[in-house]
Amino acid sequence: MSKYHGIIFAYKDAPELGDLVRERTVASLPFCGRYRLIDFALSSMKNAGITDVGVVMARDYQSLLDHIGSGKDWDMSRRSGGLRMLPPFGLPHAHTGNYGGTVEALNAVADYIRDIPQDHIVLMLGNLIANIDLAAAIAQHESGDAEITAICAEGPTVGLNHQYLLGEDGYVSGIHLDRGDAVKGLKSLEGYIIEKSALLRLMDEAASRNHYAFHRQAIIGFLGDGGKMDVYKHEGYVCAVRNVEQYYNASMDMLCSDKRHQIFPADRPVRTKTHEEVSTYFSEQAVCKNSLVADNCIIDGEIENCIVFSGCRIGANTKLKNCIVMRGVTVGENAELSYIVADKYASFSDRTVLTGSAKLPTVVPKNTNI
Amino acid sequence: MKKSCIAMLLAGGQGSRLYALTQHVAKPSVPFGGKYRIIDFPLSNCANSGIDTVGVLTQYRPLQLNSYIGTGQPWDLDVSDGGVYILPPYLGAGEKGSWFSGTANAIYQNMAFIESYNPENVLILSGDHIYKMDYADMLREHLAHDAACTISVLQVSLEEATRFGIMNLGDDGYINEFEEKPKHPKSTLASMGVYMFNWPKLRSYLIADENNPNSSKDFGKNIIPAMLAAGEKLWPYHFQGYWRDVGTITSLWDANMDMLSTTLINLYDPDWPISSRSPVCPPTYTGENARVIHSIVTEGCEIDGHVENSVLSPSVTVERGAKVVYSVVMPGAVIKAGATVEYAIIGENCVIEAGARVGTAPDGTEGWGVATCGPNVTVAPGQVIPAAAMIYSGEEA
């Protein structure tokens, strides 16, 4: 059994993602042809040998439950321990809406956290696109004497706004909240390696002061009390998407070989739910340039700068440019789509012409027939 | 609990005619059709037919097959009152024990396994056939005709009939004659090597055959003729659809090419999925210079070259300026810049270095054939591997 227990926060809202999160949480947003965002956190943990993991959810988690199942795709379906999905319980108002902050979310599952058999806990965001080498972060944490190690990256980074300032001793000396891209210190990836005792102390103090925010309140309090926090610097691609443009850009980033290999390195595979699949067939007249295509597709048309998820059908003489088409999307013949984000099982009839823009890609909601 | 039917899958064959490809692995675990390995077809057919207990008989290079099958989870065969079992030959206390000396002997040696499930019927399958078939339908016919054995048959051409076991039927539709590879076939109904037996009957014939020193312990040569001679009811199950034996380089290549046509066999049918143990790979990336035409490509590939009429397994790399035409490329192979692969089978993790050539298009000369690189072969820069050549790496895997 790993000495570490994982907690993944999958409760966060991102209303600016609009229709893409109407029926799902950000953590279960489909990404890069076959993944969901939470796959990155789950895989980082699995790759570091952590298979006892709690996933904190608040609402709209049906698609998340469907994706994760028993956790067997991440080897987290264990006889003892393993994966636990943690819906709201324990707080009287937990059922009415979303959590006000990470500490409130943690306190809502306080009983679970108290019962964790391990002494060390890893906290991670469920909606972060990054392949973090947690084993290296843990090794660094264990080699020092900090109670908390914050996982950080050098900015600027999309969607992550808290920054840590380092003192001369290399430990964290302060935090800047919501500082956008004016980079002064290291961007927090909101991932932490923390002693269980320290986490319970922070939760308890926060609860007694009716605090709910992790960075704004708990971390500032911890640092104010002279708490020792180290930082682990993650190298490689990082993104936390909060709106459609960011989602679109992060998806298109995966067409860049460098960035894609940072996210999918051979030695730290990203695991995801496996489907019944078959290989993809490219027909005689298919054209496919600078694109990512998952399995179980039949490509009869032309594709350029696209992300095509599994199970898609692209008809003859159809042109897809700069599009993201999710699982099971069907595009008929002689259609032209550009800058479209088509959610699962959307279908486009023959001769459909639809154009979004790079700045504002058009989202076609799940199951829409055009 | 008594089972209506369990399956025994013969996966022990050495596959000597595929030599370079089966030097280190058993034939059923040879990659096929991009996403699959050959054994995925019978295993998926079992799962889709509701047969949840499968014994896999192995004896040749079983390591990769064992790890591939694992708990059987990809085929939903990880169930508590059945499942998929690897059955190697074994030595019993004080008994002689031996390698399997024939297909019937392999089943004979595993009678204890079959008895532990106490089935009414036993389905005998081969691990080297590509087809989709509903064994439940075969079982229904088997029971409806009160047969001791039901043999799945298909129509072949008169010319092909000489390579198969041929069934001749009586007026009542039952099989009254079986000829193994006849010189002058009386019919064109060929056995597919798929047998459904009434278990108590098969059991007694297996024991009798085992005690016959002149028997070659083979279903087609011994058990079926013995049953016919004794007047048992043998019913033909008429199979219609795609079926191929992939025992030779040519037939393996041909069958892979067949997968490019959805009219021969539809692998995209959600009602009859062929499952496989999939590696975790990101989607295939096709670059600015990529051209992929009439081909099957599986996740994890990186393509910036020209791929035409070919079947690519997971994680194949085709660099810019490289050409892969009428070829089968197995997992992890790398075709480097400017290399050409034509009418070839490229084994797992091969590296075809820059400017090398493997295989040539048919030129009408006698002796032309598909070129084959066994697993882990590196073809040096500029090296030429001629048509019909078969090269393999010398190391033990």
Short mmCIF file of N, CA and C in Angstrom, two decimals, chain B residues 9 13-14 21 41 47 71 78 84 92 135 188 231 296 320 329 340 347 357 388 397:
data_model
loop_
_atom_site.label_atom_id
_atom_site.label_comp_id
_atom_site.label_asym_id
_atom_site.label_seq_id
_atom_site.Cartn_x
_atom_site.Cartn_y
_atom_site.Cartn_z
N LEU B 9 -10.65 -23.84 -26.35
CA LEU B 9 -10.01 -23.15 -27.46
C LEU B 9 -8.61 -23.70 -27.68
N GLY B 13 -0.99 -24.42 -31.13
CA GLY B 13 -0.25 -24.63 -32.38
C GLY B 13 0.98 -23.74 -32.46
N GLN B 14 2.01 -24.30 -33.05
CA GLN B 14 3.26 -23.56 -33.15
C GLN B 14 3.18 -22.50 -34.24
N LEU B 21 7.06 -14.67 -37.49
CA LEU B 21 6.11 -13.99 -36.60
C LEU B 21 5.83 -14.78 -35.34
N PHE B 41 -10.94 -12.95 -31.84
CA PHE B 41 -12.15 -13.32 -32.58
C PHE B 41 -12.90 -14.47 -31.90
N ALA B 47 -17.95 -14.62 -25.84
CA ALA B 47 -18.59 -13.64 -24.96
C ALA B 47 -19.91 -13.18 -25.55
N THR B 71 -7.06 -12.00 -16.91
CA THR B 71 -8.28 -12.44 -16.23
C THR B 71 -9.44 -12.57 -17.20
N ASP B 78 -14.30 -12.26 -16.98
CA ASP B 78 -13.83 -12.32 -15.60
C ASP B 78 -15.05 -12.47 -14.69
N VAL B 84 -12.11 -17.41 -18.03
CA VAL B 84 -11.19 -17.93 -19.04
C VAL B 84 -9.98 -18.52 -18.31
N GLY B 92 0.93 -35.26 -13.89
CA GLY B 92 0.23 -35.62 -12.67
C GLY B 92 1.12 -36.49 -11.79
N TYR B 135 -22.34 -18.77 -31.55
CA TYR B 135 -22.30 -20.17 -31.12
C TYR B 135 -23.62 -20.58 -30.45
N THR B 188 -18.73 -29.66 -51.56
CA THR B 188 -17.89 -28.49 -51.28
C THR B 188 -18.22 -27.90 -49.92
N GLY B 231 -22.37 -44.72 -36.04
CA GLY B 231 -23.76 -44.35 -36.33
C GLY B 231 -24.30 -43.21 -35.50
N ILE B 296 -6.57 1.08 -42.49
CA ILE B 296 -7.01 0.99 -41.11
C ILE B 296 -5.86 1.45 -40.23
N ARG B 320 7.91 11.26 -42.27
CA ARG B 320 7.73 12.02 -43.50
C ARG B 320 8.54 11.38 -44.63
N VAL B 329 1.32 -3.55 -40.60
CA VAL B 329 2.37 -3.09 -39.70
C VAL B 329 1.90 -3.30 -38.27
N THR B 340 10.55 2.53 -47.73
CA THR B 340 9.38 2.05 -48.46
C THR B 340 9.05 0.64 -48.00
N GLY B 347 6.71 -6.88 -38.30
CA GLY B 347 6.40 -7.37 -36.96
C GLY B 347 6.51 -6.28 -35.89
N ARG B 357 14.17 -0.52 -48.06
CA ARG B 357 13.01 -1.01 -48.80
C ARG B 357 12.68 -2.42 -48.33
N ALA B 388 8.97 -11.88 -50.73
CA ALA B 388 8.92 -13.25 -50.23
C ALA B 388 10.00 -13.56 -49.19
N ALA B 397 13.57 -13.82 -27.27
CA ALA B 397 12.77 -12.75 -26.69
C ALA B 397 12.60 -12.99 -25.20
#
